[in-house]
Coordinates of C-alpha atoms in Angstrom, one line a residue:
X16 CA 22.7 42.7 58.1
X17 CA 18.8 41.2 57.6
X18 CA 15.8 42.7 59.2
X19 CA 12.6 40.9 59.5
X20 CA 8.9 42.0 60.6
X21 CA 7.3 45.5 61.3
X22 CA 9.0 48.7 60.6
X23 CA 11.7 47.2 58.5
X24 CA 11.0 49.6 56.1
X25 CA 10.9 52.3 57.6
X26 CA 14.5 51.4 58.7
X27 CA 15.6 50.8 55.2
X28 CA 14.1 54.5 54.3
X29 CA 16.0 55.6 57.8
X30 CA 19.3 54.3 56.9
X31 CA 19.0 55.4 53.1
X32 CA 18.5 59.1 54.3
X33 CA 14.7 58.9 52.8
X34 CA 13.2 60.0 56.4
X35 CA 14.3 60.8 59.5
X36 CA 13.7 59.4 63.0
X37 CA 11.6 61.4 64.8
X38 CA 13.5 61.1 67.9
X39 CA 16.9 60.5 68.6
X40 CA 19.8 59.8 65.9
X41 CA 20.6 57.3 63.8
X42 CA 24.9 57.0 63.0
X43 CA 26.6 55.4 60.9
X44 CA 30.5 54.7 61.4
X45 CA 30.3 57.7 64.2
X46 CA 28.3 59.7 61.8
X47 CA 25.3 61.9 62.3
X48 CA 23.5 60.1 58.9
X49 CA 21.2 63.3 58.7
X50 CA 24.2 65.9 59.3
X51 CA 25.3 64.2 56.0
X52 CA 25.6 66.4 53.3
X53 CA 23.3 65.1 50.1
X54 CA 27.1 64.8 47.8
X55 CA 27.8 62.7 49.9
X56 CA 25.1 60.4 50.6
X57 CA 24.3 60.5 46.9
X58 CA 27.6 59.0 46.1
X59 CA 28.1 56.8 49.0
X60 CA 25.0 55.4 49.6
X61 CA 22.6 53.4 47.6
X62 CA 18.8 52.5 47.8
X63 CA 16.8 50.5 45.9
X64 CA 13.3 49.3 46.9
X65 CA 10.7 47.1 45.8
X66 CA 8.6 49.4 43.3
X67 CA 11.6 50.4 40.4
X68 CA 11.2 53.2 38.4
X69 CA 13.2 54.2 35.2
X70 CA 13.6 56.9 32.8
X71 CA 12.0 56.8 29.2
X72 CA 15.7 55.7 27.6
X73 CA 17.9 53.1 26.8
X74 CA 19.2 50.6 29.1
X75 CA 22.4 52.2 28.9
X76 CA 20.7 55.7 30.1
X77 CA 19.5 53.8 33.1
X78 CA 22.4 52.1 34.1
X79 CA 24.4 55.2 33.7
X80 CA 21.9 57.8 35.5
X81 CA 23.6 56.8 39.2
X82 CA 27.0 58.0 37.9
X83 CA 25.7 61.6 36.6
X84 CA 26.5 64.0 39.6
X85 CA 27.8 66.9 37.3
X86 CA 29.8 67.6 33.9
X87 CA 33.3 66.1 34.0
X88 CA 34.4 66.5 31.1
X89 CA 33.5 69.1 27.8
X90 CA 30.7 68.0 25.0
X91 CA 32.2 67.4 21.9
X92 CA 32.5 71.2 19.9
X93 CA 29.5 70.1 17.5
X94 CA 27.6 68.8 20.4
X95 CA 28.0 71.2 23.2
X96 CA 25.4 73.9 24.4
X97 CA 25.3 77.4 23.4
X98 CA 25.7 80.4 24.9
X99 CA 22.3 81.5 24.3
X100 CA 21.6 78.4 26.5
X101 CA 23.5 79.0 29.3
X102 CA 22.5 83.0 29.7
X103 CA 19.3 81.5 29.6
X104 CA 20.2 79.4 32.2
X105 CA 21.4 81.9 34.4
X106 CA 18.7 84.3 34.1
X107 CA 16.1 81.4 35.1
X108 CA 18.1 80.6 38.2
X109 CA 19.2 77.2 37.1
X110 CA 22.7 75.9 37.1
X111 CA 24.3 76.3 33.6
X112 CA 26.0 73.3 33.5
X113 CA 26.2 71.9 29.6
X114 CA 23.7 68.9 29.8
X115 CA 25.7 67.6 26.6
X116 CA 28.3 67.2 28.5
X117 CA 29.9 64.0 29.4
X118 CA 28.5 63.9 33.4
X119 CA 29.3 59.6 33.8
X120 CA 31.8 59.4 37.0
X121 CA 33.8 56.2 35.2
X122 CA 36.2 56.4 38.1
X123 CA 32.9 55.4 40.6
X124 CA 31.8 52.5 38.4
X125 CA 35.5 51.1 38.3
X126 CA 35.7 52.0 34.9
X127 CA 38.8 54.3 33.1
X128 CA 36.8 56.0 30.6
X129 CA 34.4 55.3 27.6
X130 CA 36.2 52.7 26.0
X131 CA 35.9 50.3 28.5
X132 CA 32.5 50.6 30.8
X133 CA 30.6 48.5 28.9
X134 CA 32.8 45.5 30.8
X135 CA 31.3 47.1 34.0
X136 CA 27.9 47.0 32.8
X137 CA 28.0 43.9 31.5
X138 CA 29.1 42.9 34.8
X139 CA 26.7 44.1 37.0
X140 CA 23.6 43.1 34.7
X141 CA 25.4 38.9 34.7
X142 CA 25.0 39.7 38.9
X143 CA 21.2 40.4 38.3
X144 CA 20.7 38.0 35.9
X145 CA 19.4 40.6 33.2
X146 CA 22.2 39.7 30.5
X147 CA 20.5 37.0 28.7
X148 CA 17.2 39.6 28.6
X149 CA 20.1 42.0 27.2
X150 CA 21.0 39.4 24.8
X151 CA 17.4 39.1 23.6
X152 CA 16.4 43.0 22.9
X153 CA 20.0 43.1 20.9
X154 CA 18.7 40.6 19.0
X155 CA 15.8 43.1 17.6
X156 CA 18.2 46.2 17.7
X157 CA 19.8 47.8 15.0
X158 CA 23.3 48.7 14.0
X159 CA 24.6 51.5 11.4
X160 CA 27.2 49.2 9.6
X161 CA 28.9 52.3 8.3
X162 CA 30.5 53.0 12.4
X163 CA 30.4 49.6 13.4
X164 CA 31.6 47.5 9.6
X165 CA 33.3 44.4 11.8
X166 CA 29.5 44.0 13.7
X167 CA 28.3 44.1 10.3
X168 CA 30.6 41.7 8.4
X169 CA 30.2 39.5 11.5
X170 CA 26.9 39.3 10.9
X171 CA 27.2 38.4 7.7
X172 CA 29.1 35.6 8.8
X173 CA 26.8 34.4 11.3
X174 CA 24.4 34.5 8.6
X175 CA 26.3 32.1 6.3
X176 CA 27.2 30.1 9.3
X177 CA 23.6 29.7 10.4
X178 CA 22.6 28.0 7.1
X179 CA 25.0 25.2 7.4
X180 CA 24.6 24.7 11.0
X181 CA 20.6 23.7 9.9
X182 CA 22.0 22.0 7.5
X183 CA 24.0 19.7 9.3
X184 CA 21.5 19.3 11.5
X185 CA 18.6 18.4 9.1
X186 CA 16.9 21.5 10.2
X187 CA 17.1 24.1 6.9
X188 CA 13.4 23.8 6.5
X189 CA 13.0 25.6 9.4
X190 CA 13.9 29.1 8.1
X191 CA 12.3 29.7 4.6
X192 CA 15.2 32.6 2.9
X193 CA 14.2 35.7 1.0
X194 CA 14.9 35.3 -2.8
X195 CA 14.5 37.5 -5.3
X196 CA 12.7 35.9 -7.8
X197 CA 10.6 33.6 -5.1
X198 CA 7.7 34.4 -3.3
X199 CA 8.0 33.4 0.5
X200 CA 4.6 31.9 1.9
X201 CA 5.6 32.5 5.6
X202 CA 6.3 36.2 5.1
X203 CA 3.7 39.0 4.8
X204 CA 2.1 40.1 1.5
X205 CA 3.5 43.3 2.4
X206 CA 7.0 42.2 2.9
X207 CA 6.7 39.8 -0.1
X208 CA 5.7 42.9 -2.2
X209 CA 8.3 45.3 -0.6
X210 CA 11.1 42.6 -0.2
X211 CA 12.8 44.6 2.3
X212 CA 12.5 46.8 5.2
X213 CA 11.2 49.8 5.0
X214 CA 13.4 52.8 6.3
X215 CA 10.7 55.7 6.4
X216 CA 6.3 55.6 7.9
X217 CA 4.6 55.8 4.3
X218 CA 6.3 52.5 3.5
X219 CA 5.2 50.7 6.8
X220 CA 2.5 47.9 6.0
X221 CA -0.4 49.5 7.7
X222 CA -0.2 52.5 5.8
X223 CA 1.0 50.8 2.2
X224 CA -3.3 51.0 1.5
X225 CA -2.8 55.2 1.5
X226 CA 0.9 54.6 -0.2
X227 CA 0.0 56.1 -3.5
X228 CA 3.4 54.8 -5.2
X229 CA 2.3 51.1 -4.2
X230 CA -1.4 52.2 -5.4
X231 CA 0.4 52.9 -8.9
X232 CA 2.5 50.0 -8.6
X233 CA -1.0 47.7 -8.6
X234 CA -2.8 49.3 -10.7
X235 CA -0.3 49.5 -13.3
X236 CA 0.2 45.0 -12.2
X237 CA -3.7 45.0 -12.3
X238 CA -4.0 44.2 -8.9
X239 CA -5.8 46.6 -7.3
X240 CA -9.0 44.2 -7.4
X241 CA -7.7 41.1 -6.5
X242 CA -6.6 42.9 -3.7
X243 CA -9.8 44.6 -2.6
X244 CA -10.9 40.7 -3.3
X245 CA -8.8 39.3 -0.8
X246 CA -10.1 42.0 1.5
X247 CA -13.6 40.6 0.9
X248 CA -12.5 37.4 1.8
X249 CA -10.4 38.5 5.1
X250 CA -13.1 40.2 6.2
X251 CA -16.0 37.7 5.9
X252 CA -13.6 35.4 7.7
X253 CA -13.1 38.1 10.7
X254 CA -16.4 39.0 11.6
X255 CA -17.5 35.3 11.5
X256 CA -14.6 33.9 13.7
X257 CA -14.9 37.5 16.1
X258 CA -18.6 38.6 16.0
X259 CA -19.2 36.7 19.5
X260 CA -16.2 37.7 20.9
X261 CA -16.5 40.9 23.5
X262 CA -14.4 44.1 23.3
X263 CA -10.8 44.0 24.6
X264 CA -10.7 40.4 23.9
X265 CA -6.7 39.4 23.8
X266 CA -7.5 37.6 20.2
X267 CA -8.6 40.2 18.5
X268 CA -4.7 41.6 18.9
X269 CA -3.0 38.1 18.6
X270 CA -5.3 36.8 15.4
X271 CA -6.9 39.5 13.4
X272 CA -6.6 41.3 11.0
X273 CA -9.1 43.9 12.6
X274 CA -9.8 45.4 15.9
X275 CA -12.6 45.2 18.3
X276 CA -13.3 48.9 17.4
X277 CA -13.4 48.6 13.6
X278 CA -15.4 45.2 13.4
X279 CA -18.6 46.2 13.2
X280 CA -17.9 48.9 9.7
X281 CA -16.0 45.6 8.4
X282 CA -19.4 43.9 9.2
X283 CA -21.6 46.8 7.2
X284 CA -19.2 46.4 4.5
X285 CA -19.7 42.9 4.3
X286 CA -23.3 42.7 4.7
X287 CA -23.3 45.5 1.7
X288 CA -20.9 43.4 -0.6
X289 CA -23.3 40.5 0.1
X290 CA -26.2 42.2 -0.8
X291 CA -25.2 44.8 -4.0
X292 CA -21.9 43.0 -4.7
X293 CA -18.2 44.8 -4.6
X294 CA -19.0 47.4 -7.2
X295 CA -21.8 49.2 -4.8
X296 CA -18.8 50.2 -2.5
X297 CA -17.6 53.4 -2.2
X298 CA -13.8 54.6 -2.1
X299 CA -13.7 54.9 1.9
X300 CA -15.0 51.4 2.0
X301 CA -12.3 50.2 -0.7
X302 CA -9.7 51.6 0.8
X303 CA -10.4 49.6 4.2
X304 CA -10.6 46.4 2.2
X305 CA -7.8 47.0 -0.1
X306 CA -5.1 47.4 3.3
X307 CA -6.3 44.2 5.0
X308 CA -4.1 42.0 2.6
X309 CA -1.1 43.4 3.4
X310 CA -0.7 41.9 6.8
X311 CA -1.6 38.1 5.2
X312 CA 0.8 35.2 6.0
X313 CA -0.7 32.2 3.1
X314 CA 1.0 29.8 6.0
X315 CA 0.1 31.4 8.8
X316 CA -3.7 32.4 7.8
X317 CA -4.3 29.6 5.3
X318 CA -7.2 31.1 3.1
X319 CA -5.6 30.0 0.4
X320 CA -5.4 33.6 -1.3
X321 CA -1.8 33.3 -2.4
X322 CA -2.0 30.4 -4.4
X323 CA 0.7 29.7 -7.4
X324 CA -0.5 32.2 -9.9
X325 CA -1.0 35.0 -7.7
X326 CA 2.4 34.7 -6.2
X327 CA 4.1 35.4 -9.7
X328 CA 2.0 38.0 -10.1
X329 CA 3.6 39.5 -6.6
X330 CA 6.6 38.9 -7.7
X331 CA 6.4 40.4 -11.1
X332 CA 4.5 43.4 -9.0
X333 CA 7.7 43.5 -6.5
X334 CA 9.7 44.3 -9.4
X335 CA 7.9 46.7 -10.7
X336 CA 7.8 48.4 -7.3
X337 CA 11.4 48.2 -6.7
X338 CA 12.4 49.7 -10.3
X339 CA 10.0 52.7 -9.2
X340 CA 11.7 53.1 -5.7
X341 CA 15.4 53.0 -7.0
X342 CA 14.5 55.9 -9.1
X343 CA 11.7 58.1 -7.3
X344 CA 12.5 57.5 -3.5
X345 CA 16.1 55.5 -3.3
X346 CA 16.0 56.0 0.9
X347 CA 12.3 54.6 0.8
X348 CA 13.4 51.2 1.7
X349 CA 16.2 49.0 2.7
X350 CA 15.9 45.7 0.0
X351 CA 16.8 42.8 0.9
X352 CA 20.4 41.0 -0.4
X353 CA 21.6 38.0 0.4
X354 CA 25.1 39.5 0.2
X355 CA 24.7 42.7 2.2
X356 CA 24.0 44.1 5.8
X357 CA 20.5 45.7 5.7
X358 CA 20.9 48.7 7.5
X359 CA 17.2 49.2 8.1
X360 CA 16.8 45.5 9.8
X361 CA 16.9 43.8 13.6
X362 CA 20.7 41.8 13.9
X363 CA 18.0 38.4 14.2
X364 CA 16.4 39.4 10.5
X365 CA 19.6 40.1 9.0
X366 CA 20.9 36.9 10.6
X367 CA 18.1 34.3 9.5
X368 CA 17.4 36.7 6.6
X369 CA 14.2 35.0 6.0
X370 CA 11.3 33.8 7.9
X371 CA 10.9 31.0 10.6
X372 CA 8.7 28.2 8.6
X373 CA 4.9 28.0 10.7
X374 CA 3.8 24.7 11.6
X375 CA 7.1 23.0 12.6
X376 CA 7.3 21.9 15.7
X377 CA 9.7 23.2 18.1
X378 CA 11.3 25.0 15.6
X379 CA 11.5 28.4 17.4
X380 CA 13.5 26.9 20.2
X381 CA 15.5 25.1 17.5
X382 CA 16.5 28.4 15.9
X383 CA 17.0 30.2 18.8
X384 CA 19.6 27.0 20.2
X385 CA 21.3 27.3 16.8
X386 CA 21.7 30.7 16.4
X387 CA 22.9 31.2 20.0
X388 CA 26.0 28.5 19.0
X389 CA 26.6 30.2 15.9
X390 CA 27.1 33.9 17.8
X391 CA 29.0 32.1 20.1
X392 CA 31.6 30.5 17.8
X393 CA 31.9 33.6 16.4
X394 CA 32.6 35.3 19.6
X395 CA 29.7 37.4 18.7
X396 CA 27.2 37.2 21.6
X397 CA 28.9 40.0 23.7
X398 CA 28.5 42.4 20.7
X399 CA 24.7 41.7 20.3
X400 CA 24.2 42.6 24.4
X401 CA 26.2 45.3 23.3
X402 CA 23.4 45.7 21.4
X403 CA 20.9 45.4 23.8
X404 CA 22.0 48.0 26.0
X405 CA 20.5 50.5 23.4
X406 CA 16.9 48.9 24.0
X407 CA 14.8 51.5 24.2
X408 CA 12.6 50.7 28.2
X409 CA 10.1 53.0 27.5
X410 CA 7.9 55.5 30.0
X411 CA 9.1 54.9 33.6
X412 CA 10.3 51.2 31.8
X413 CA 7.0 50.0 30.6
X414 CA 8.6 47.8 27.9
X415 CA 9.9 46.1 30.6
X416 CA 8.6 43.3 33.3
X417 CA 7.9 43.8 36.8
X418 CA 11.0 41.4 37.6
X419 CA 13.4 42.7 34.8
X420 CA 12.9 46.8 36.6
X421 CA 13.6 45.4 40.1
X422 CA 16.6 43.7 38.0
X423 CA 17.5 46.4 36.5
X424 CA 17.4 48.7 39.6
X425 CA 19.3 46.7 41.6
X426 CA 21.6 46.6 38.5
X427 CA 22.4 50.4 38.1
X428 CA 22.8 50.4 42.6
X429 CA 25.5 48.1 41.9
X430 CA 27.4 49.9 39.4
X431 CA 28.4 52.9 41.4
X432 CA 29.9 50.3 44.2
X433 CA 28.6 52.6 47.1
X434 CA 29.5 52.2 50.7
X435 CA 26.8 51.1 52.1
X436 CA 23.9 49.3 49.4
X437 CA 20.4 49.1 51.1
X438 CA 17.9 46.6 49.6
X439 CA 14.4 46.9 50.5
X440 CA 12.3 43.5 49.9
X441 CA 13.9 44.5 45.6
X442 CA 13.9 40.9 45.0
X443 CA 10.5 39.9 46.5
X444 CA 9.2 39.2 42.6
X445 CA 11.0 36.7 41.8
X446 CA 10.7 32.8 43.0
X447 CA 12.6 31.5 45.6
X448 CA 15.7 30.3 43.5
X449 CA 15.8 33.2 41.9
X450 CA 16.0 35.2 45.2
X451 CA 18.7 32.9 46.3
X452 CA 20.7 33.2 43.7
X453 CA 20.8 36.7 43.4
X454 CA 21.4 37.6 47.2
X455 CA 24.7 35.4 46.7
X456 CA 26.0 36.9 43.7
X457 CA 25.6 40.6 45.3
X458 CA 26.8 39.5 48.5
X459 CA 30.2 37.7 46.8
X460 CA 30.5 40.6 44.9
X461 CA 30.0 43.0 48.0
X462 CA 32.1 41.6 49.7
X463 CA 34.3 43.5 52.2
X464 CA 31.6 46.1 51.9
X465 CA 28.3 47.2 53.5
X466 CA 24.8 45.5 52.8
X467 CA 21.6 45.7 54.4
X468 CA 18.8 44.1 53.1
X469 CA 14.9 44.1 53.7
X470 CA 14.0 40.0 53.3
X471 CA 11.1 37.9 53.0
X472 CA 12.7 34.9 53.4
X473 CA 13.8 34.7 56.6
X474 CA 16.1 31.2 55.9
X475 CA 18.0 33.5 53.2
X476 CA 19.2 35.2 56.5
X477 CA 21.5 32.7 57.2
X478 CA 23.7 34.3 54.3
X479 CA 24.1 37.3 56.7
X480 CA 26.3 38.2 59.5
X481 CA 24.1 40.1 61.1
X482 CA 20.4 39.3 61.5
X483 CA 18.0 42.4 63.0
X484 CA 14.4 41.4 63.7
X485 CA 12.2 43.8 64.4
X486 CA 8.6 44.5 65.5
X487 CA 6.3 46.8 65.9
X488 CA 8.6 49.5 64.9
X489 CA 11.1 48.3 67.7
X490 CA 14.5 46.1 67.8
X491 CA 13.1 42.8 69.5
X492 CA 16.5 40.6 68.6
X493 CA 19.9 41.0 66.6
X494 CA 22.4 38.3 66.6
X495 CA 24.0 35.8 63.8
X496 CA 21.8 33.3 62.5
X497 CA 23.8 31.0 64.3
X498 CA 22.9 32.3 67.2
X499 CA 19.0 33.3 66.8
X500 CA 18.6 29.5 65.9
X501 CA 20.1 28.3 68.5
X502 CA 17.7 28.9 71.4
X503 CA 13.9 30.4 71.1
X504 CA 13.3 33.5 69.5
X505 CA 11.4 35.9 67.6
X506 CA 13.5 35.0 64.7
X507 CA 13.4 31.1 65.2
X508 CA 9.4 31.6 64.7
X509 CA 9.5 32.9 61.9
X510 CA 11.9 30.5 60.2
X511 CA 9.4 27.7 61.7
X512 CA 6.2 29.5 60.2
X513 CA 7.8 29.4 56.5

């Protein structure tokens, strides 16, 4: 069915169980829908509107919640609630159910178990269209190659494979590689000096200033000047290319090296430096200068601080700092080798396992192209979506777009295969193709089964059996398309006025 004009939605809320008519009954298959009980409308029935909201959790989580009526089967022994919790429980009033438990209804989702519902999901988010977004945030996940070696040594592959794809291809300048010995102009000072990832906060690069093993580590390579030098010179170069710019201004956060909020003590340093030189500074204002290097890309920023000389000097420094981690703090950081999974790293790092080259043209798009065919070859691309279902959505799925929640919404509806799926206007974000494409996929894969759906479109009602126009909270017309066409009508107005 399609419904069209005023008090639609209301309808859609109606026939979802959301509110109830004020007067007379509404009945599904002979059924008083509010006489329902809510165990069974909860499993039978499915809603999903036009404002999505998700749960702080993984993709996964969110795809999942729909299936969670109650435990099913036992928690693990090492996992499972205690009985402190569950007297607890009781004595609050609250159902002691184990929430370790496993609560997912496979069965529902037309799954048997564990072992093989990530087929479903990866179904129902192809439907959506949401699997090559999957795809992407797998990309920047991470794997423990201890549980999952075969990921790992596949990525190694992909890694090996890569290289001689951009080789045959005349493209290997595009990705400049870690070496040990070499210092990489399109990576970080930071990650030059590091030369890996680091695994724990003190090692992150906006707090290596306040790292006091990397402050021992440049004193002891004497450059804990040269540093606070660079500083000068990143600094000067901020507040003249942001001092007209107005607080909140999107470049300070794509270009700088400082924010809105800090530029004007940047400025006073400056100004000071300028007037009683470098030595007149005081620790605080040092300390500020000495952590702006870290973040400095010699191709991306060109200010020509990391010229030949300075980038043995990194390199001998790297060394250093590396000797001094292996012994003091061994977990500190995940180092870089060209022959090894790094644990700490995105599947994308450990793939290119150096940096994309700045200033080529096109060569994002190249590398993305290429490493796409490699995974594929390799039969690998399913594992990093895999991947991706960890991705993290944030608070009520912030880290996500308006498009990919209603995506993902409509995703999680269509897992547990209700009766009846009710779609209120879900799809109205996205561009007519889009919506097009989408109302066909759910309606081949629904088919046999019920769907109504809220539309802007009215032509996209032609995919319907039944069409239900209605206004001013009244049934004008119902009919086929077909038929609503065919002679004047409400319905035939509207398809004119689009």
């Amino acid at each position: 069915a399609r419904t069209s004009g005023s008090g639609t939605e209301q309808l859609s809320y109606m026939l979802s169980g959301l509110v109830w008519p004020s007067s007379g009954s509404l009945r599904i298959d002979g059924r008083d829908v509010e006489r329902l009980p809510a165990a069974v409308t909860g499993r039978r029935m499915a809603y999903v509107g036009p404002s999505a909201y998700h749960f702080a959790g993984s993709l996964r989580d969110n795809l999942l919640y729909g299936l969670k009526h109650r435990p099913l089967r036992p928690a693990d022994p090492d996992k499972a609630a205690g009985h402190d919790y569950r007297m607890e429980a009781k004595r609050a009033g609250n159902p002691d159910f184990d929430v370790n438990a496993d609560w997912i209804d496979y069965a529902a989702a037309g799954a048997e178990g564990p072992q093989d519902i990530n087929a479903r999901l990866l179904e129902v988010l192809a439907i959506v269209d949401l699997k090559g977004d999957a795809y992407r945030f797998g990309l920047t996940g991470t794997i423990d190659p201890e549980r999952s070696p075969e990921v790992a040594e596949g990525v190694l592959m992909a890694r090996a494979a890569l290289i001689e794809r951009l080789r045959a291809g005349g493209n290997d300048d595009l990705v400049v590689r870690f070496e040990a010995d070499s210092y990489n102009g399109n990576a970080s000072v930071a990650e030059n000096l590091l030369f890996g990832t680091p695994r724990v906060p003190e090692f992150a690069s906006k707090a290596l200033a306040q790292n006091a093993t990397v402050a021992a580590v440049l004193r002891e390579a004497e450059l804990t000047e040269a540093f606070v030098g660079m500083g000068v010179t990143i600094a000067k170069t901020m507040v003249e290319i942001f001092a007209d710019l107005p607080p909140g201004h999107p470049f300070f956060e794509q270009f700088s090296f400082i924010s809105d909020d800090d530029l004007p003590e940047f400025r006073t340093i400056i100004t000071r430096v300028e007037s009683s030189g470098v030595d007149a500074l005081d620790e605080a204002a040092r300390k500020l200068l000495l952590g702006l290097p870290f973040n400095y890309v010699e191709a991306r920023h060109r200010l020509g601080l990391v010229d030949g000389k300075m980038a043995e000097r990194l390199v001998a420094a790297r060394h250093r700092l590396a000797e001094r981690l292996e012994r003091d703090l061994p977990d500190a950081v995940e180092f870089y080798r060209a022959d090894a999974y790094n644990a700490a790293a995105s599947l994308q790092d450990n793939i290119l396992f150096g940096r994309l080259a700045f200033g080529q043209a096109g060569a994002e798009q190249i590398i993305g192209d290429t490493l796409a065919e490699v995974l594929d070859d390799l039969g690998l691309r399913e594992t990093v979506i895999e991947v991706g279902l960890d991705y993290n959505v944030g608070l009520g799925g912030a880290r996500l777009s308006a498009i990919q929640r209603q995506k993902l919404a409509l995703a999680r509806a269509l897992l547990r295969r209700p009766d009846l799926l009710i779609i209120n206007e879900a799809a109205a974000a996205m561009d007519g193709a889009g919506q097009q494409r989408l109302v066909e996929r759910i309606l081949d894969l629904r088919e046999g089964q019920g769907v109504i759906w809220v539309l802007q479109r009215p032509e996209l009602a032609s995919l319907f059996d039944t069409i239900l126009v209605m206004r001013d909270g009244r049934l004008v017309e119902q009919g086929s398309y077909g038929e609503l066409t065919q002679r004047d009508s409400a319905f035939k107005d509207l398809v004119a006025a689009e």
